[in-house]
Coordinates of C-alpha atoms in Angstrom, one line a residue:
X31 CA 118.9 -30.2 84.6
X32 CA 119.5 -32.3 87.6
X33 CA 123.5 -32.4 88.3
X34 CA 125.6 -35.6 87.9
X35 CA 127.1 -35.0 91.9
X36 CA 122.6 -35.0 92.9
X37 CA 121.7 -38.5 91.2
X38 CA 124.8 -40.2 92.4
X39 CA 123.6 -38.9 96.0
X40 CA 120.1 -40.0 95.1
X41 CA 121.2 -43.2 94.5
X42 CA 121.9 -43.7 98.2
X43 CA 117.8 -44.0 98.5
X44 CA 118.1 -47.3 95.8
X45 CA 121.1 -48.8 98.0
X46 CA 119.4 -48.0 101.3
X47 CA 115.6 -49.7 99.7
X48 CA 118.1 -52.6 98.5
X49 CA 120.0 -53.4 102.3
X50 CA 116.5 -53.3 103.9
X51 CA 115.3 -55.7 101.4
X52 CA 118.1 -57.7 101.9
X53 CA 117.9 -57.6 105.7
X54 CA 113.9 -59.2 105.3
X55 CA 115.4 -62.0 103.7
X56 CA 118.4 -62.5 106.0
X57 CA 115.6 -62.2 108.8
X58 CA 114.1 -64.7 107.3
X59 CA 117.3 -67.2 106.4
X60 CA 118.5 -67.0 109.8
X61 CA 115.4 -68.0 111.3
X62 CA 115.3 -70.9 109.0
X63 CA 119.1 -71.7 109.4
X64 CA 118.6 -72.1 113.3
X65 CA 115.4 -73.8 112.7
X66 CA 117.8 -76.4 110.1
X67 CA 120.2 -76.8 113.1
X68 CA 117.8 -77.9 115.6
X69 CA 116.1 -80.4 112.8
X70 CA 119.6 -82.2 112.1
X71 CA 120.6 -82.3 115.6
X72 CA 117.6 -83.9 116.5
X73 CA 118.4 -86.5 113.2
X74 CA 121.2 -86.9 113.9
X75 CA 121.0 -87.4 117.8
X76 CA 118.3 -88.4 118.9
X77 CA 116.0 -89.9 115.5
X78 CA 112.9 -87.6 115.8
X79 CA 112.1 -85.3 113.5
X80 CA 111.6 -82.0 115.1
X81 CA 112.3 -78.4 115.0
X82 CA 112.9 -77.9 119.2
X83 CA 116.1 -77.2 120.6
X84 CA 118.0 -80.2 121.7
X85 CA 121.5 -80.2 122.7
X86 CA 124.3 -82.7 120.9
X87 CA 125.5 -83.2 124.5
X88 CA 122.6 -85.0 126.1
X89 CA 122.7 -87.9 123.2
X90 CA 122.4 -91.5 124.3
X91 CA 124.0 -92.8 121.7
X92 CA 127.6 -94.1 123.2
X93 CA 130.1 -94.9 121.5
X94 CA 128.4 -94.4 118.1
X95 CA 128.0 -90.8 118.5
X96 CA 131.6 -90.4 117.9
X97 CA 130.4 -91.6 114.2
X98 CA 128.0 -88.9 114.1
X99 CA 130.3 -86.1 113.0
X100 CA 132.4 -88.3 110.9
X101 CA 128.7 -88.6 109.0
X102 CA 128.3 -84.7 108.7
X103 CA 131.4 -84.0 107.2
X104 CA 131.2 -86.8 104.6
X105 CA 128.0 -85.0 103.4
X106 CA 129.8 -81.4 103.6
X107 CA 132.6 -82.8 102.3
X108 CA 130.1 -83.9 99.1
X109 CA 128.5 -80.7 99.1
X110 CA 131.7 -79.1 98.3
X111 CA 133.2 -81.3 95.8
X112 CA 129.9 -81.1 93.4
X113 CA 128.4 -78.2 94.7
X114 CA 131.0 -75.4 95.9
X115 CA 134.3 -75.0 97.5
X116 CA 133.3 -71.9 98.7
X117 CA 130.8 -73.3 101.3
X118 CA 134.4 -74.6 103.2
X119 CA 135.3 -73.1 106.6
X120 CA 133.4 -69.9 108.2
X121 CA 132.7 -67.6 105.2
X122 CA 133.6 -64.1 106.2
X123 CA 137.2 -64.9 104.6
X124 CA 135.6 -65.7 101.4
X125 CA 133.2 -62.6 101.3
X126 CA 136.2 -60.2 101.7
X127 CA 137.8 -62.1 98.9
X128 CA 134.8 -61.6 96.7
X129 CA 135.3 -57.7 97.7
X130 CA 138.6 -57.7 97.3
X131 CA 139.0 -59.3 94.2
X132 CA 135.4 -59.8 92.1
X133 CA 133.5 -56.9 93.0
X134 CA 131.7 -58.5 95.1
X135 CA 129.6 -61.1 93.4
X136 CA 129.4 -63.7 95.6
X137 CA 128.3 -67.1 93.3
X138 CA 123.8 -67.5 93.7
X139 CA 124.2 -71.1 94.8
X140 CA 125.9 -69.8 97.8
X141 CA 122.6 -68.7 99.3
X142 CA 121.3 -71.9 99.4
X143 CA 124.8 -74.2 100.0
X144 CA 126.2 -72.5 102.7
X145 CA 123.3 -72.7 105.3
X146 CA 122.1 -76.2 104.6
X147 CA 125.9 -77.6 104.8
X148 CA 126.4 -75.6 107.9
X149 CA 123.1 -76.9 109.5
X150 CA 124.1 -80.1 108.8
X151 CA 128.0 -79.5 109.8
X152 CA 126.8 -77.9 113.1
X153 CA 123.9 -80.2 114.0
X154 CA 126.0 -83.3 113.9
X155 CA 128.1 -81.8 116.3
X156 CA 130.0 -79.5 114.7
X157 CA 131.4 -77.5 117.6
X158 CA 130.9 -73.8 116.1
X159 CA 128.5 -71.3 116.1
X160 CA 125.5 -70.1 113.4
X161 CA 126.5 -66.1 113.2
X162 CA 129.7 -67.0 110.6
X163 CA 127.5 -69.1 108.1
X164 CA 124.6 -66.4 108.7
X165 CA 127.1 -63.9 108.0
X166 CA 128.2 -65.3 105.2
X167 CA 124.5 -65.9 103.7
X168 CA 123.4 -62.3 104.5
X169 CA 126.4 -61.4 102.5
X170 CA 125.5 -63.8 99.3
X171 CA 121.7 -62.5 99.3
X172 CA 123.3 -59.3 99.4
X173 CA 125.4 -59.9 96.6
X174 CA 122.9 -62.0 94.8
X175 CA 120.5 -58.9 94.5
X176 CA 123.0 -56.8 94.0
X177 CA 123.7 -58.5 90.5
X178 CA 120.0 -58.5 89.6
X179 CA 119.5 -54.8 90.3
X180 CA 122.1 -52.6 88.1
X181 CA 124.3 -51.5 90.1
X182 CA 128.1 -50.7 90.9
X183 CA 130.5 -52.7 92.2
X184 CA 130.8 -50.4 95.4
X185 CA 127.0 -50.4 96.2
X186 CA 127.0 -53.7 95.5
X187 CA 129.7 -53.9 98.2
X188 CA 127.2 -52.1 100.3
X189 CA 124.4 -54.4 99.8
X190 CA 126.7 -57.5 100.9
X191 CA 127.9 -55.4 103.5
X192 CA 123.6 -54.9 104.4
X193 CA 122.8 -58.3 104.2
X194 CA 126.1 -59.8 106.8
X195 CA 124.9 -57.1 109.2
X196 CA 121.9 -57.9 109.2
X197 CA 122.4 -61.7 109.6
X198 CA 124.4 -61.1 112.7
X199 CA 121.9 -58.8 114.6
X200 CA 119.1 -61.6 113.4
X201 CA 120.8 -64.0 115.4
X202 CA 122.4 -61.8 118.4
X203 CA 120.4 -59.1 118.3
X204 CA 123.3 -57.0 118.2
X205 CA 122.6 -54.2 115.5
X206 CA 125.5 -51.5 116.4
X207 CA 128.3 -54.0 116.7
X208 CA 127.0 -55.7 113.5
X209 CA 127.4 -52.7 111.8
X210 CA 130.9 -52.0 113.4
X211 CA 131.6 -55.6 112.2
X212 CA 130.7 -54.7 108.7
X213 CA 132.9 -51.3 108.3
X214 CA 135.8 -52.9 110.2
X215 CA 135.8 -56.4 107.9
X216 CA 134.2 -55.7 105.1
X217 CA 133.7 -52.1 103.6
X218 CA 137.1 -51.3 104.9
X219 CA 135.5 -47.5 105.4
X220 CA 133.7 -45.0 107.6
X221 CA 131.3 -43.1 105.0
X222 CA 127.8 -42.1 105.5
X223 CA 126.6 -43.4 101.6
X224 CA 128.0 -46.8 103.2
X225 CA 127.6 -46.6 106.7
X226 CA 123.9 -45.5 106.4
X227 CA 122.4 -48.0 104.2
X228 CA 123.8 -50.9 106.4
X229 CA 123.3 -49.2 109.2
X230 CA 118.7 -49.2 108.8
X231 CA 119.5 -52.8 107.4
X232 CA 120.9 -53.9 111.0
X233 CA 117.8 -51.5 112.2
X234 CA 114.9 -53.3 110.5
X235 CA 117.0 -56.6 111.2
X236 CA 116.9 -55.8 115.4
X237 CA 113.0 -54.4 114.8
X238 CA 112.2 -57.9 113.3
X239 CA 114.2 -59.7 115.8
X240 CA 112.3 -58.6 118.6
X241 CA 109.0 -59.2 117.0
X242 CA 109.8 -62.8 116.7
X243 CA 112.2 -63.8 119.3
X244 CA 112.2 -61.2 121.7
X245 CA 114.2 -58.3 122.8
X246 CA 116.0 -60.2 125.7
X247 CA 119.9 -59.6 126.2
X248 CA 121.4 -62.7 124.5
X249 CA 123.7 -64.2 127.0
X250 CA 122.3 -63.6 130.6
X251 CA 124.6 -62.5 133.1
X252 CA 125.1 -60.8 137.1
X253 CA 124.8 -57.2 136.9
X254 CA 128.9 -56.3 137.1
X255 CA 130.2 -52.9 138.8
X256 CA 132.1 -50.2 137.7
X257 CA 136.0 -51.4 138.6
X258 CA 138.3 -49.2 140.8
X259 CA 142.1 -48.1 139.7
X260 CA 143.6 -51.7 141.0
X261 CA 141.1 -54.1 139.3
X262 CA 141.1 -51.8 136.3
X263 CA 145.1 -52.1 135.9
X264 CA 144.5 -55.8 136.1
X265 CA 142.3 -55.9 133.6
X266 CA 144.5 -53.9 131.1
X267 CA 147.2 -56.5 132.2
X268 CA 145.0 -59.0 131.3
X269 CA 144.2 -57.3 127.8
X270 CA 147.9 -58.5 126.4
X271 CA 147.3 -61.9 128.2
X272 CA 144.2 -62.0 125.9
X273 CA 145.7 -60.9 122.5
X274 CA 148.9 -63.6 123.2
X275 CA 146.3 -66.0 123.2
X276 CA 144.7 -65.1 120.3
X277 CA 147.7 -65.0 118.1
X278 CA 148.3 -68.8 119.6
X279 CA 144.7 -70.0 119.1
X280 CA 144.6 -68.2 115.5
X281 CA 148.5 -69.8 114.4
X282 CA 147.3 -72.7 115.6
X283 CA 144.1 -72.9 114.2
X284 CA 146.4 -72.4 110.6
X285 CA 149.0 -74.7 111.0
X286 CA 146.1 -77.5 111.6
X287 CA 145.3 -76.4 108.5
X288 CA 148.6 -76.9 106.8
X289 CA 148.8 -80.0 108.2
X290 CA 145.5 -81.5 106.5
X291 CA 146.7 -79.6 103.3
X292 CA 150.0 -82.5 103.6
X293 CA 147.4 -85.5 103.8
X294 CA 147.9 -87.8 100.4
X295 CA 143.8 -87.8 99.8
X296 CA 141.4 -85.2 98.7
X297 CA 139.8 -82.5 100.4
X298 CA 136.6 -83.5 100.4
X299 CA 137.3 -86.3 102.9
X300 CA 139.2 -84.4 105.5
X301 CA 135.8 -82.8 107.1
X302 CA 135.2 -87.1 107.8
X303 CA 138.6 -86.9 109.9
X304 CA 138.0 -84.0 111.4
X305 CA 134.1 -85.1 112.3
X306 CA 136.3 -88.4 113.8
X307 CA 138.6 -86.1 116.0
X308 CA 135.1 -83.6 116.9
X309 CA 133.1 -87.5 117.8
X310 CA 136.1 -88.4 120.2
X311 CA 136.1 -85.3 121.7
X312 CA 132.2 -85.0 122.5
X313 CA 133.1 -88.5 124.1
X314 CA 135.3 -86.8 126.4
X315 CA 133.5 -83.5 126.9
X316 CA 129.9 -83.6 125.8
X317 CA 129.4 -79.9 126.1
X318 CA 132.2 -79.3 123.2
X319 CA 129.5 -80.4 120.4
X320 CA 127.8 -77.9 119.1
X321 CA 127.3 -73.9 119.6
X322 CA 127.9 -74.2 123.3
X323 CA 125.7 -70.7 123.3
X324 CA 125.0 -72.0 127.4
X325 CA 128.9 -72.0 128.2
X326 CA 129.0 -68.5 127.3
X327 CA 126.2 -67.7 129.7
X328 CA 127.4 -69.8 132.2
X329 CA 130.7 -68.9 132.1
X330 CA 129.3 -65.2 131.9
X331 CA 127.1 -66.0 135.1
X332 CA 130.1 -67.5 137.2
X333 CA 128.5 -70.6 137.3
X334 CA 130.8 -73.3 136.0
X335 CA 133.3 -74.7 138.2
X336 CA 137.2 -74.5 138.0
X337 CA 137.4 -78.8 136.2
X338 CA 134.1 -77.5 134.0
X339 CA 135.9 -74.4 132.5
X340 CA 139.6 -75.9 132.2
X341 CA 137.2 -79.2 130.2
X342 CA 135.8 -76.4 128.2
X343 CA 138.2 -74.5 126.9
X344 CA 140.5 -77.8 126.7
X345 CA 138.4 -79.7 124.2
X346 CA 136.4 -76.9 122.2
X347 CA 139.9 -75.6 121.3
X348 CA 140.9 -79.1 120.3
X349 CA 137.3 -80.1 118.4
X350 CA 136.9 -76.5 116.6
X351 CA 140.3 -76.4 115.5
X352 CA 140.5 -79.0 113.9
X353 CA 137.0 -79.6 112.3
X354 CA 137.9 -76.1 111.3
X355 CA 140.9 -76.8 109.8
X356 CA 139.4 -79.8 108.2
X357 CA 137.4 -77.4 106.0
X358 CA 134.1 -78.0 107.2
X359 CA 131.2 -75.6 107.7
X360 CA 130.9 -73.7 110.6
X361 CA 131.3 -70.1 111.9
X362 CA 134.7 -68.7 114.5
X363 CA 132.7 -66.0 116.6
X364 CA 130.8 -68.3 119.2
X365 CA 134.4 -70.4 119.6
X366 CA 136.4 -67.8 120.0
X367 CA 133.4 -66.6 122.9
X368 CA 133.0 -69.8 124.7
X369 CA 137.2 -70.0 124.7
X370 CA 137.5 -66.5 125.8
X371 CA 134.4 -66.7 128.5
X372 CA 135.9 -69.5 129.7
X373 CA 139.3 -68.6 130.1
X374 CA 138.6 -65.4 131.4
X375 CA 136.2 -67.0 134.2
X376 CA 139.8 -69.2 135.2
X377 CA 141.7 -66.5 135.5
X378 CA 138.9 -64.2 137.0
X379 CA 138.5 -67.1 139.4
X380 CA 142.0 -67.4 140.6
X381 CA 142.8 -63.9 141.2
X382 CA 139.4 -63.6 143.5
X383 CA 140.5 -67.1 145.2
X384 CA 144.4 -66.1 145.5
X385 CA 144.3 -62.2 145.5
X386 CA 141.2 -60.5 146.7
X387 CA 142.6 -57.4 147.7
X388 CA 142.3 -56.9 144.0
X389 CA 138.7 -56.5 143.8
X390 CA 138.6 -58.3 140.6
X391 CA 135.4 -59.9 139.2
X392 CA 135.2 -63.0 138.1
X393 CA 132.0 -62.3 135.4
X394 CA 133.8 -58.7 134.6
X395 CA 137.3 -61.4 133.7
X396 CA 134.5 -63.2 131.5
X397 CA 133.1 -61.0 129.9
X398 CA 136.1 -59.0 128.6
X399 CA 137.9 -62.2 128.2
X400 CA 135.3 -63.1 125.5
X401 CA 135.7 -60.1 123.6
X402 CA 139.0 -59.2 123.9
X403 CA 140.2 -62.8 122.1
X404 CA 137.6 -62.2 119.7
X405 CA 139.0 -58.5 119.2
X406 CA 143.1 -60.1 119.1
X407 CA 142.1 -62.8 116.6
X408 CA 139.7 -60.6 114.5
X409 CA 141.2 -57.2 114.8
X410 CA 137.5 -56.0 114.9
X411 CA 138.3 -54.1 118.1
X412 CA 135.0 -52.1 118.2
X413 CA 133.0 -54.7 116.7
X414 CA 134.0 -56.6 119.9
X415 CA 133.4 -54.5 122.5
X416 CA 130.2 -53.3 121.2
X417 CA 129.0 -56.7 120.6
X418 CA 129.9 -57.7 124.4
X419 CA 127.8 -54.2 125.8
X420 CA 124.7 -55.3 123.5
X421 CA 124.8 -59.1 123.8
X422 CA 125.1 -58.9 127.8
X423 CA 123.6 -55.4 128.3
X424 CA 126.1 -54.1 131.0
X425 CA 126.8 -51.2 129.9
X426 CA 129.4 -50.9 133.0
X427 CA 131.4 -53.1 130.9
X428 CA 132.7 -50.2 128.8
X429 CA 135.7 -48.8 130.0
X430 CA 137.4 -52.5 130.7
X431 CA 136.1 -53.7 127.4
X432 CA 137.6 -51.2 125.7
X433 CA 140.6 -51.2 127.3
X434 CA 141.1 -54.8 127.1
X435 CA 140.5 -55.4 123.8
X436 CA 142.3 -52.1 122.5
X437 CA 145.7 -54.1 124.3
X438 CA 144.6 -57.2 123.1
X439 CA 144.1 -55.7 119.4
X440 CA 147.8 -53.8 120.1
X441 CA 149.9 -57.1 121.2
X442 CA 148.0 -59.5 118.6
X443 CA 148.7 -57.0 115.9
X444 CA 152.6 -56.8 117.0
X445 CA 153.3 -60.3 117.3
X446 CA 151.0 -61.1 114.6
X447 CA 150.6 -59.9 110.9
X448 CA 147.2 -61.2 109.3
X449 CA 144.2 -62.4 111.2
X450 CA 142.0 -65.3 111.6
X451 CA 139.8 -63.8 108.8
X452 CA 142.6 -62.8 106.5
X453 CA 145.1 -65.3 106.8
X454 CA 144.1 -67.4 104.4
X455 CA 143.1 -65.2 101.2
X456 CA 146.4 -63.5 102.1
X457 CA 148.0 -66.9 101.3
X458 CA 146.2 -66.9 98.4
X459 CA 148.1 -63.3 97.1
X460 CA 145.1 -61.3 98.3
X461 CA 146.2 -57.9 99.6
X462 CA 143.9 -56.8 102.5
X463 CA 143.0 -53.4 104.0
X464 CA 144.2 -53.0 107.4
X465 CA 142.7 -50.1 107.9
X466 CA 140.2 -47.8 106.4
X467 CA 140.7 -46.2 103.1
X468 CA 138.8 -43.8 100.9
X469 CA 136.8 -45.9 97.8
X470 CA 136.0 -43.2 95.0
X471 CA 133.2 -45.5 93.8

């Protein structure tokens, strides 16, 4: 007679079978979903039909493009109202509430809704990145088999858990920090029946990655060198600077937010005003529109100058936020990159410029900039710096990553209770981990 304590640990082979499943088809959505970006953008920009990267930035358009947005948000907008609600803002919020709250059954239309309204949110200009709605995708496959298979509630966890991963390292090719991303935001837990399963999902995610796209780092950057005791203090210094700034970018982010919620008209017309405010801004600052992938690697590379990166960070901040708070489509990671890249690369500049005897770097200031705003907003702190060592592949980043982002994660979690991710479902009366806890399931 075969114990009750062997089957349930047998059943780790099912879950395991089930994530790698999972992680085909999140292969397979995310190739699709970047594939539905580049078509709209092209649509939308520059009336061809095509599949080739084109950037929202070198439109001829004019004045019109600022109408262009405006345009992708009235179809969101539509897409939400008759189709799902759920398909508003960057997802990961709304697959810990399904966790949380609904053991984790995330509803089937999902898989379909959320990456054709965030193609279409993103290629008209949409000024956020494709990981967040990939995320959130993985994590409704996930779910979505997960409810055809018998299974519990805590492997279907697992299986959402699988599928996110795996949507992230199909896009960044970063399978360690996707998993990292998946225990700190999602299981809530460090156990091997959990961590495993996920774990060979991100695995045969990375392994499909590289077949088809290549094995490349993912933002190209200047080998950086190991810092000495002076630079390294600065950087720690410049840690808390970092997690300040993410409590103010993630408040403000929320009070936007609040301030659409007072507008005497429906929610399905404020992604219109926010595509207005995202339409005025590409005006301004072209390179706002869209993922801005390049002003990561740019800012990354040292390669932007002083007016670029203040224009950057300026009007990004000003078009994500508010399309954000709007309640389009559209993901928080590669935002929350470009801002930190960018204002890292300001700071990194001055101090070379004004205080050399520091020995700081300016693509070191990037580079931990980028992750240390993403770690303060998120409170994914090794998420973050594991996603900055793969996506870059300096590994002599280490020790100022991690020091940067732990201060970051210490100050933003002082000054600050929730996060970007949880704010809003703990508005809502959803009570959220904050930090790991043992699931019996």
């Amino acid at each position: 007679m075969v114990s009750n304590e062997l089957v349930k640990r047998r059943r780790i082979l099912l879950v395991t079978a089930l994530c790698c499943l999972v992680s085909v088809a999140s292969m397979i959505v995310a190739k699709i979903l970047l594939m539905g970006i580049a078509l709209f953008t092209n649509l939308f920009y520059f009336q061809k039909f095509s599949i080739e990267y084109s950037s929202p930035a070198d439109n001829h358009l004019g004045i019109w493009a600022i109408f262009i947005p405006a345009i992708g948000g009235v179809i969101v907008g539509i897409m939400a109202k008759f189709g799902s609600p759920g398909i508003r803002g960057h997802g990961i919020p709304e697959a810990m509430e399904n966790i949380l709250q609904k053991e984790s059954r995330i509803p089937r239309r999902m898989t379909f809704l959320k990456p054709i309204s965030s193609a279409i949110a993103i290629g008209s200009g949409g000024p956020f990145g494709a990981e967040g709605p990939i995320i959130a995708t993985g994590g409704a496959l996930g779910s979505w088999l997960g409810q055809i298979v018998p299974v519990s509630s805590y492997e279907r966890k697992v299986i959402l858990a699988a599928g996110a991963a795996s949507g992230m390292t199909a896009i960044f090719g970063t399978p360690f920090s996707a998993v990292l991303l998946a225990i700190e935001l999602l299981l809530f837990e460090y156990r091997a029946k959990s961590f495993i399963p996920v774990a060979l999902a991100t695995v045969v995610a990375s392994t499909l990655r590289a077949t088809v796209m290549g094995g490349e780092a993912f933002f190209t950057m200047p080998p950086i060198h190991s810092p000495d005791l002076i630079s390294l203090f600065i950087y720690l210094a410049f840690g808390a600077l970092m997690g300040v700034l993410a409590v103010g970018v993630t408040k403000s982010v929320y009070w936007i937010e609040d301030m659409f919620e007072k507008l005497p008209i429906h929610w399905m017309w404020w992604p219109v005003i926010g595509g207005l405010v995202v339409g005025l801004v590409g005006l301004i600052e072209p390179r706002a529109l869209g993922v801005g992938y390049d002003n990561i690697t740019m800012s990354l590379a040292g390669k932007l100058s002083v007016g670029a990166a203040v224009s950057i960070f300026v009007w990004k901040f000003l078009a994500w936020s508010v399309a954000l708070g709007s309640g389009t489509s559209g993901g928080t990671l590669a935002p929350l990159l470009t801002l930190g890249s960018a204002f890292g690369f300001l700071v990194g500049t001055g101090l070379a410029f004004y205080f050399p005897e520091l020995h700081t770097d300016v693509s070191t200031m990037a580079l931990i900039g980028m992750a240390a705003l993403f770690a303060g907003s998120s409170r994914a702190l090794l998420a973050s710096v594991l996603f900055a060592l793969e996506g870059t592949q300096q590994p002599v980043g280490m020790v100022p990553l991690l020091g940067c982002c732990s201060i970051a994660y210490l100050v933003s979690s002082v000054l600050m209770k929730n996060t970007i991710m949880t704010e809003k479902i703990a508005r809502r009366g959803v009570s959220v981990p904050h930090e790991y806890y043992s699931n019996p399931g």
